[in-house]
Amino acid sequence: MHQGDLFDELQMRKNQIARHIISLNFTAAQNDIDNLLKTYPLADLGDEDKVCKFFMERLTAPDIINIVSAWMDFTETFKGNIIAANKDLKKNYFSSLCKSQQIDDDYILNIPVGLFYIYAGDLKGARARLEKGIIKNPDDAKLRGYLGDLHFLRGDVKNSRICYREAFETNPNDVDVDSISDSAVIGLLNHIKKDVPGYLEWVVSYGCIESIFPYKTIKILDDLRIYVNDFIKMEKDYRKGTDEALIPKLFYKCIVLAESSQYLKNIRSVDFIKIRALMKEINPYLFEIYMEGKK
């Protein structure tokens, strides 16, 4: 057999091994590796052999904790490896997990279960899991952020940015900013990160004022009363000057109330002019940009 023919056969059999691995058929891949090494002892199959042995050893227990932790350890152990970077391997792995496991929890090993469905390419299932988790825990900013990622993957930019706004409003430090693919939101983060101390707390205000996130308005009177009461309490705490973390939160509450001004006329405990004055006091630079947008 000519050298070129030998190379073609070797490559063909290596490709078959790779297909077995990507299809999660690690036993078949390992058998092919062993047989190929008998014929070609010098064949470079070290990575394929290590990957197969890793999963064959780790996936002996079928419980979900073990399956998820195996993948986490795999990506860490084989970081930079071309096999570990294969998107189809990841998709097949989590597709198998989602189909074979009854998952009742919202998180497994501190990872939202909705993410497993995104990895599996099941966006409908991912949306159901993320929304279910948010209904159970409305203050979970991480889930809201991932729901924003999901909407963006589906091409629904409007709802994606509403979710990002709600996530950064709820708890900006819990949002997985590395998962965001929306170039406008990424640009916003990079822009204010350079210039604004504690920038994550200001993302929601900057995002609304720079027309990346849609403004939030509260139209239901009872909900607005609750929001106003929270605002009044927060302003009193702000006046004490003991908690600087309140400043960006209070500024954003001012924005929401200013944008809801037409519904404030039946609530006497808050004044629209004073709201704008407070915005100017807290952050004159951002207030000026806000007012420019109102011209």
CSV table of N, CA and C in Angstrom, one decimal, residues 150-270:
chain,number,residue,atom,x,y,z
A,150,LEU,N,-31.5,33.8,26.0
A,150,LEU,CA,-32.3,32.9,25.2
A,150,LEU,C,-33.1,33.6,24.1
A,151,HIS,N,-33.8,34.7,24.6
A,151,HIS,CA,-34.5,35.5,23.6
A,151,HIS,C,-33.6,36.0,22.5
A,152,PHE,N,-32.4,36.4,22.8
A,152,PHE,CA,-31.5,36.9,21.8
A,152,PHE,C,-31.1,35.8,20.8
A,153,LEU,N,-30.9,34.6,21.3
A,153,LEU,CA,-30.7,33.5,20.4
A,153,LEU,C,-31.8,33.2,19.5
A,154,ARG,N,-33.0,33.5,20.0
A,154,ARG,CA,-34.2,33.3,19.1
A,154,ARG,C,-34.5,34.5,18.2
A,155,GLY,N,-33.7,35.5,18.3
A,155,GLY,CA,-33.8,36.7,17.4
A,155,GLY,C,-34.8,37.7,18.0
A,156,ASP,N,-35.2,37.5,19.2
A,156,ASP,CA,-36.2,38.5,19.8
A,156,ASP,C,-35.4,39.5,20.7
A,157,VAL,N,-34.9,40.5,20.0
A,157,VAL,CA,-34.0,41.5,20.7
A,157,VAL,C,-34.8,42.3,21.7
A,158,LYS,N,-36.1,42.6,21.3
A,158,LYS,CA,-36.9,43.5,22.2
A,158,LYS,C,-37.1,42.8,23.6
A,159,ASN,N,-37.5,41.6,23.6
A,159,ASN,CA,-37.8,40.9,24.9
A,159,ASN,C,-36.4,40.5,25.6
A,160,SER,N,-35.4,40.3,24.8
A,160,SER,CA,-34.1,40.0,25.3
A,160,SER,C,-33.6,41.2,26.2
A,161,ARG,N,-33.8,42.4,25.7
A,161,ARG,CA,-33.3,43.6,26.4
A,161,ARG,C,-34.2,43.9,27.6
A,162,ILE,N,-35.5,43.6,27.5
A,162,ILE,CA,-36.3,43.7,28.7
A,162,ILE,C,-35.8,42.8,29.8
A,163,CYS,N,-35.5,41.6,29.4
A,163,CYS,CA,-35.0,40.7,30.4
A,163,CYS,C,-33.6,41.2,31.0
A,164,TYR,N,-32.8,41.7,30.2
A,164,TYR,CA,-31.5,42.2,30.7
A,164,TYR,C,-31.7,43.4,31.6
A,165,ARG,N,-32.7,44.3,31.2
A,165,ARG,CA,-33.0,45.4,32.1
A,165,ARG,C,-33.5,44.9,33.5
A,166,GLU,N,-34.4,43.9,33.5
A,166,GLU,CA,-34.9,43.4,34.7
A,166,GLU,C,-33.8,42.7,35.5
A,167,ALA,N,-32.9,42.0,34.8
A,167,ALA,CA,-31.8,41.4,35.6
A,167,ALA,C,-30.9,42.4,36.2
A,168,PHE,N,-30.5,43.4,35.5
A,168,PHE,CA,-29.6,44.4,36.1
A,168,PHE,C,-30.3,45.2,37.2
A,169,GLU,N,-31.6,45.4,37.0
A,169,GLU,CA,-32.4,46.1,38.1
A,169,GLU,C,-32.4,45.3,39.3
A,170,THR,N,-32.6,44.0,39.2
A,170,THR,CA,-32.9,43.1,40.3
A,170,THR,C,-31.6,42.9,41.1
A,171,ASN,N,-30.5,42.4,40.5
A,171,ASN,CA,-29.2,42.2,41.2
A,171,ASN,C,-28.1,42.1,40.2
A,172,PRO,N,-27.6,43.3,39.8
A,172,PRO,CA,-26.6,43.3,38.7
A,172,PRO,C,-25.4,42.4,38.9
A,173,ASN,N,-25.0,42.2,40.2
A,173,ASN,CA,-23.8,41.4,40.4
A,173,ASN,C,-24.0,39.9,40.2
A,174,ASP,N,-25.2,39.5,40.1
A,174,ASP,CA,-25.5,38.1,39.8
A,174,ASP,C,-25.7,37.8,38.3
A,175,VAL,N,-25.7,38.8,37.5
A,175,VAL,CA,-25.8,38.6,36.0
A,175,VAL,C,-24.6,38.1,35.4
A,176,ASP,N,-24.7,37.0,34.7
A,176,ASP,CA,-23.5,36.4,34.0
A,176,ASP,C,-23.2,37.2,32.7
A,177,VAL,N,-22.5,38.3,32.9
A,177,VAL,CA,-22.2,39.2,31.7
A,177,VAL,C,-21.4,38.5,30.6
A,178,ASP,N,-20.6,37.5,31.0
A,178,ASP,CA,-19.8,36.8,30.0
A,178,ASP,C,-20.7,36.0,29.0
A,179,SER,N,-22.0,35.8,29.4
A,179,SER,CA,-22.8,35.0,28.5
A,179,SER,C,-23.6,35.8,27.5
A,180,ILE,N,-23.5,37.1,27.6
A,180,ILE,CA,-24.3,38.1,26.8
A,180,ILE,C,-23.7,38.1,25.4
A,181,SER,N,-24.5,38.0,24.3
A,181,SER,CA,-24.1,38.0,23.0
A,181,SER,C,-24.5,39.3,22.2
A,182,ASP,N,-25.4,40.0,22.8
A,182,ASP,CA,-25.9,41.2,22.2
A,182,ASP,C,-24.8,42.3,22.1
A,183,SER,N,-24.4,42.7,20.9
A,183,SER,CA,-23.2,43.6,20.8
A,183,SER,C,-23.5,45.0,21.4
A,184,ALA,N,-24.8,45.4,21.4
A,184,ALA,CA,-25.1,46.7,22.0
A,184,ALA,C,-24.9,46.7,23.5
A,185,VAL,N,-25.4,45.6,24.1
A,185,VAL,CA,-25.3,45.5,25.6
A,185,VAL,C,-23.8,45.3,26.0
A,186,ILE,N,-23.1,44.5,25.2
A,186,ILE,CA,-21.6,44.3,25.5
A,186,ILE,C,-20.9,45.7,25.3
A,187,GLY,N,-21.3,46.5,24.3
A,187,GLY,CA,-20.7,47.8,24.1
A,187,GLY,C,-21.0,48.7,25.3
A,188,LEU,N,-22.2,48.6,25.8
A,188,LEU,CA,-22.6,49.4,27.0
A,188,LEU,C,-21.8,49.1,28.2
A,189,LEU,N,-21.6,47.8,28.4
A,189,LEU,CA,-20.9,47.3,29.6
A,189,LEU,C,-19.4,47.8,29.5
A,190,ASN,N,-18.8,47.6,28.3
A,190,ASN,CA,-17.4,48.0,28.1
A,190,ASN,C,-17.3,49.5,28.2
A,191,HIS,N,-18.2,50.3,27.8
A,191,HIS,CA,-18.2,51.7,27.8
A,191,HIS,C,-18.2,52.3,29.2
A,192,ILE,N,-19.1,51.8,30.0
A,192,ILE,CA,-19.3,52.4,31.4
A,192,ILE,C,-18.3,51.7,32.4
A,193,LYS,N,-17.8,50.5,32.0
A,193,LYS,CA,-16.8,49.9,32.9
A,193,LYS,C,-15.6,50.7,33.0
A,194,LYS,N,-15.2,51.4,32.0
A,194,LYS,CA,-13.9,52.2,32.0
A,194,LYS,C,-14.1,53.5,32.8
A,195,ASP,N,-15.3,54.0,32.9
A,195,ASP,CA,-15.5,55.3,33.4
A,195,ASP,C,-16.3,55.4,34.7
A,196,VAL,N,-17.0,54.3,35.1
A,196,VAL,CA,-17.9,54.4,36.2
A,196,VAL,C,-17.6,53.5,37.3
A,197,PRO,N,-17.2,54.0,38.5
A,197,PRO,CA,-16.9,53.1,39.6
A,197,PRO,C,-18.2,52.3,40.0
A,198,GLY,N,-18.1,51.0,40.3
A,198,GLY,CA,-19.2,50.2,40.6
A,198,GLY,C,-20.2,50.1,39.5
A,199,TYR,N,-19.6,50.0,38.3
A,199,TYR,CA,-20.4,50.2,37.0
A,199,TYR,C,-21.6,49.3,36.9
A,200,LEU,N,-21.6,48.1,37.4
A,200,LEU,CA,-22.7,47.1,37.2
A,200,LEU,C,-24.0,47.7,37.8
A,201,GLU,N,-23.9,48.4,38.9
A,201,GLU,CA,-25.0,49.0,39.6
A,201,GLU,C,-25.7,50.1,38.7
A,202,TRP,N,-24.9,50.7,37.8
A,202,TRP,CA,-25.4,51.8,36.9
A,202,TRP,C,-25.8,51.3,35.5
A,203,VAL,N,-25.6,50.0,35.2
A,203,VAL,CA,-25.9,49.5,33.9
A,203,VAL,C,-27.4,49.8,33.5
A,204,VAL,N,-28.3,49.5,34.4
A,204,VAL,CA,-29.7,49.6,34.0
A,204,VAL,C,-30.1,51.1,33.7
A,205,SER,N,-29.5,52.0,34.5
A,205,SER,CA,-29.8,53.4,34.2
A,205,SER,C,-29.2,53.9,32.9
A,206,TYR,N,-27.9,53.6,32.7
A,206,TYR,CA,-27.3,53.9,31.4
A,206,TYR,C,-27.9,53.2,30.3
A,207,GLY,N,-28.3,52.0,30.4
A,207,GLY,CA,-28.9,51.2,29.3
A,207,GLY,C,-30.2,51.8,28.9
A,208,CYS,N,-31.0,52.3,29.8
A,208,CYS,CA,-32.3,53.0,29.5
A,208,CYS,C,-32.1,54.3,28.8
A,209,ILE,N,-31.2,55.1,29.4
A,209,ILE,CA,-31.0,56.5,29.0
A,209,ILE,C,-30.3,56.5,27.6
A,210,GLU,N,-29.5,55.5,27.3
A,210,GLU,CA,-28.8,55.4,26.0
A,210,GLU,C,-29.6,54.6,25.0
A,211,SER,N,-30.9,54.3,25.4
A,211,SER,CA,-31.9,53.7,24.4
A,211,SER,C,-31.5,52.3,24.0
A,212,ILE,N,-30.8,51.6,24.9
A,212,ILE,CA,-30.5,50.2,24.7
A,212,ILE,C,-31.6,49.3,25.3
A,213,PHE,N,-31.9,49.6,26.6
A,213,PHE,CA,-33.0,49.0,27.2
A,213,PHE,C,-34.3,49.9,27.1
A,214,PRO,N,-35.5,49.3,26.9
A,214,PRO,CA,-36.7,50.1,26.9
A,214,PRO,C,-37.0,50.6,28.3
A,215,TYR,N,-37.5,51.9,28.4
A,215,TYR,CA,-37.8,52.4,29.8
A,215,TYR,C,-38.9,51.6,30.4
A,216,LYS,N,-38.8,51.5,31.7
A,216,LYS,CA,-39.8,50.8,32.5
A,216,LYS,C,-40.9,51.8,33.0
A,217,THR,N,-42.1,51.5,32.8
A,217,THR,CA,-43.2,52.4,33.3
A,217,THR,C,-44.1,51.5,34.1
A,218,ILE,N,-44.7,52.1,35.1
A,218,ILE,CA,-45.7,51.4,36.0
A,218,ILE,C,-47.0,52.0,35.8
A,219,LYS,N,-48.0,51.3,35.3
A,219,LYS,CA,-49.3,51.8,34.9
A,219,LYS,C,-50.4,51.4,36.0
A,220,ILE,N,-50.2,50.4,36.7
A,220,ILE,CA,-51.2,49.9,37.6
A,220,ILE,C,-51.0,50.7,38.9
A,221,LEU,N,-52.1,51.3,39.4
A,221,LEU,CA,-52.0,52.3,40.5
A,221,LEU,C,-51.5,51.6,41.8
A,222,ASP,N,-52.0,50.5,42.1
A,222,ASP,CA,-51.5,49.8,43.3
A,222,ASP,C,-50.1,49.5,43.3
A,223,ASP,N,-49.6,49.0,42.1
A,223,ASP,CA,-48.2,48.7,42.0
A,223,ASP,C,-47.3,50.0,42.1
A,224,LEU,N,-47.9,51.1,41.5
A,224,LEU,CA,-47.2,52.3,41.6
A,224,LEU,C,-47.1,52.9,43.0
A,225,ARG,N,-48.1,52.7,43.8
A,225,ARG,CA,-48.1,53.1,45.2
A,225,ARG,C,-47.0,52.4,45.9
A,226,ILE,N,-46.9,51.1,45.7
A,226,ILE,CA,-45.9,50.3,46.4
A,226,ILE,C,-44.5,50.8,46.0
A,227,TYR,N,-44.3,51.1,44.7
A,227,TYR,CA,-43.0,51.5,44.2
A,227,TYR,C,-42.7,52.9,44.8
A,228,VAL,N,-43.7,53.8,44.9
A,228,VAL,CA,-43.4,55.1,45.5
A,228,VAL,C,-43.1,55.0,46.9
A,229,ASN,N,-43.7,54.1,47.7
A,229,ASN,CA,-43.4,53.9,49.1
A,229,ASN,C,-41.9,53.4,49.2
A,230,ASP,N,-41.5,52.5,48.4
A,230,ASP,CA,-40.1,52.1,48.4
A,230,ASP,C,-39.2,53.2,48.1
A,231,PHE,N,-39.6,54.0,47.1
A,231,PHE,CA,-38.8,55.2,46.7
A,231,PHE,C,-38.6,56.2,47.9
A,232,ILE,N,-39.7,56.5,48.6
A,232,ILE,CA,-39.6,57.4,49.7
A,232,ILE,C,-38.7,56.9,50.8
A,233,LYS,N,-38.8,55.6,51.1
A,233,LYS,CA,-38.0,55.0,52.1
A,233,LYS,C,-36.5,55.0,51.7
A,234,MET,N,-36.3,54.7,50.4
A,234,MET,CA,-34.9,54.7,49.9
A,234,MET,C,-34.3,56.1,49.9
A,235,GLU,N,-35.1,57.1,49.6
A,235,GLU,CA,-34.6,58.5,49.6
A,235,GLU,C,-34.2,58.9,51.1
A,236,LYS,N,-35.0,58.5,52.0
A,236,LYS,CA,-34.7,58.9,53.4
A,236,LYS,C,-33.4,58.2,53.8
A,237,ASP,N,-33.2,57.0,53.4
A,237,ASP,CA,-31.9,56.3,53.7
A,237,ASP,C,-30.8,56.9,53.0
A,238,TYR,N,-31.0,57.4,51.8
A,238,TYR,CA,-30.0,58.1,51.0
A,238,TYR,C,-29.6,59.4,51.7
A,239,ARG,N,-30.5,60.1,52.3
A,239,ARG,CA,-30.2,61.3,53.0
A,239,ARG,C,-29.4,61.1,54.2
A,240,LYS,N,-29.4,60.0,54.8
A,240,LYS,CA,-28.6,59.7,56.0
A,240,LYS,C,-27.1,59.5,55.6
A,241,GLY,N,-26.9,59.3,54.3
A,241,GLY,CA,-25.5,59.2,53.8
A,241,GLY,C,-24.7,58.1,54.3
A,242,THR,N,-25.3,57.0,54.7
A,242,THR,CA,-24.5,55.9,55.2
A,242,THR,C,-24.3,54.7,54.3
A,243,ASP,N,-25.0,54.7,53.1
A,243,ASP,CA,-25.0,53.6,52.2
A,243,ASP,C,-24.9,54.1,50.8
A,244,GLU,N,-23.6,54.1,50.3
A,244,GLU,CA,-23.4,54.6,48.9
A,244,GLU,C,-24.0,53.7,47.8
A,245,ALA,N,-24.3,52.4,48.2
A,245,ALA,CA,-24.9,51.5,47.3
A,245,ALA,C,-26.3,51.9,46.9
A,246,LEU,N,-26.9,52.7,47.7
A,246,LEU,CA,-28.3,53.2,47.4
A,246,LEU,C,-28.3,54.1,46.2
A,247,ILE,N,-27.2,54.8,46.0
A,247,ILE,CA,-27.2,55.9,45.0
A,247,ILE,C,-27.7,55.5,43.6
A,248,PRO,N,-27.0,54.5,43.0
A,248,PRO,CA,-27.5,54.1,41.7
A,248,PRO,C,-28.9,53.5,41.7
A,249,LYS,N,-29.3,52.8,42.7
A,249,LYS,CA,-30.6,52.2,42.8
A,249,LYS,C,-31.7,53.4,42.9
A,250,LEU,N,-31.4,54.4,43.7
A,250,LEU,CA,-32.3,55.5,43.8
A,250,LEU,C,-32.4,56.3,42.5
A,251,PHE,N,-31.3,56.4,41.8
A,251,PHE,CA,-31.4,57.1,40.5
A,251,PHE,C,-32.3,56.4,39.6
A,252,TYR,N,-32.2,55.1,39.6
A,252,TYR,CA,-33.0,54.3,38.6
A,252,TYR,C,-34.5,54.4,39.0
A,253,LYS,N,-34.7,54.4,40.3
A,253,LYS,CA,-36.1,54.5,40.8
A,253,LYS,C,-36.7,55.9,40.3
A,254,CYS,N,-35.9,56.9,40.3
A,254,CYS,CA,-36.3,58.2,39.8
A,254,CYS,C,-36.6,58.1,38.3
A,255,ILE,N,-35.8,57.4,37.6
A,255,ILE,CA,-36.1,57.2,36.1
A,255,ILE,C,-37.5,56.6,35.9
A,256,VAL,N,-37.7,55.5,36.7
A,256,VAL,CA,-39.0,54.8,36.5
A,256,VAL,C,-40.2,55.7,36.9
A,257,LEU,N,-40.0,56.4,37.9
A,257,LEU,CA,-41.1,57.3,38.3
A,257,LEU,C,-41.3,58.5,37.3
A,258,ALA,N,-40.2,59.0,36.8
A,258,ALA,CA,-40.3,60.0,35.8
A,258,ALA,C,-41.0,59.5,34.6
A,259,GLU,N,-40.7,58.3,34.2
A,259,GLU,CA,-41.3,57.7,33.0
A,259,GLU,C,-42.7,57.3,33.2
A,260,SER,N,-43.1,57.2,34.5
A,260,SER,CA,-44.5,56.9,34.9
A,260,SER,C,-45.3,58.1,35.3
A,261,SER,N,-44.8,59.3,35.0
A,261,SER,CA,-45.3,60.5,35.6
A,261,SER,C,-46.8,60.7,35.3
A,262,GLN,N,-47.3,60.3,34.1
A,262,GLN,CA,-48.7,60.5,33.8
A,262,GLN,C,-49.6,59.7,34.7
A,263,TYR,N,-49.1,58.7,35.4
A,263,TYR,CA,-49.9,57.8,36.3
A,263,TYR,C,-49.7,58.3,37.7
A,264,LEU,N,-48.8,59.3,38.0
A,264,LEU,CA,-48.5,59.7,39.3
A,264,LEU,C,-49.5,60.8,39.9
A,265,LYS,N,-50.3,61.3,39.0
A,265,LYS,CA,-51.2,62.4,39.4
A,265,LYS,C,-52.1,62.1,40.6
A,266,ASN,N,-52.4,60.8,40.7
A,266,ASN,CA,-53.3,60.4,41.8
A,266,ASN,C,-52.6,60.0,43.1
A,267,ILE,N,-51.2,60.2,43.1
A,267,ILE,CA,-50.4,59.9,44.2
A,267,ILE,C,-49.8,61.2,44.7
A,268,ARG,N,-50.2,61.7,45.9
A,268,ARG,CA,-49.8,63.0,46.3
A,268,ARG,C,-48.4,63.0,47.1
A,269,SER,N,-48.0,61.8,47.4
A,269,SER,CA,-46.8,61.7,48.3
A,269,SER,C,-45.5,61.9,47.5
A,270,VAL,N,-45.6,62.0,46.2
A,270,VAL,CA,-44.4,62.2,45.4
A,270,VAL,C,-44.6,63.3,44.3
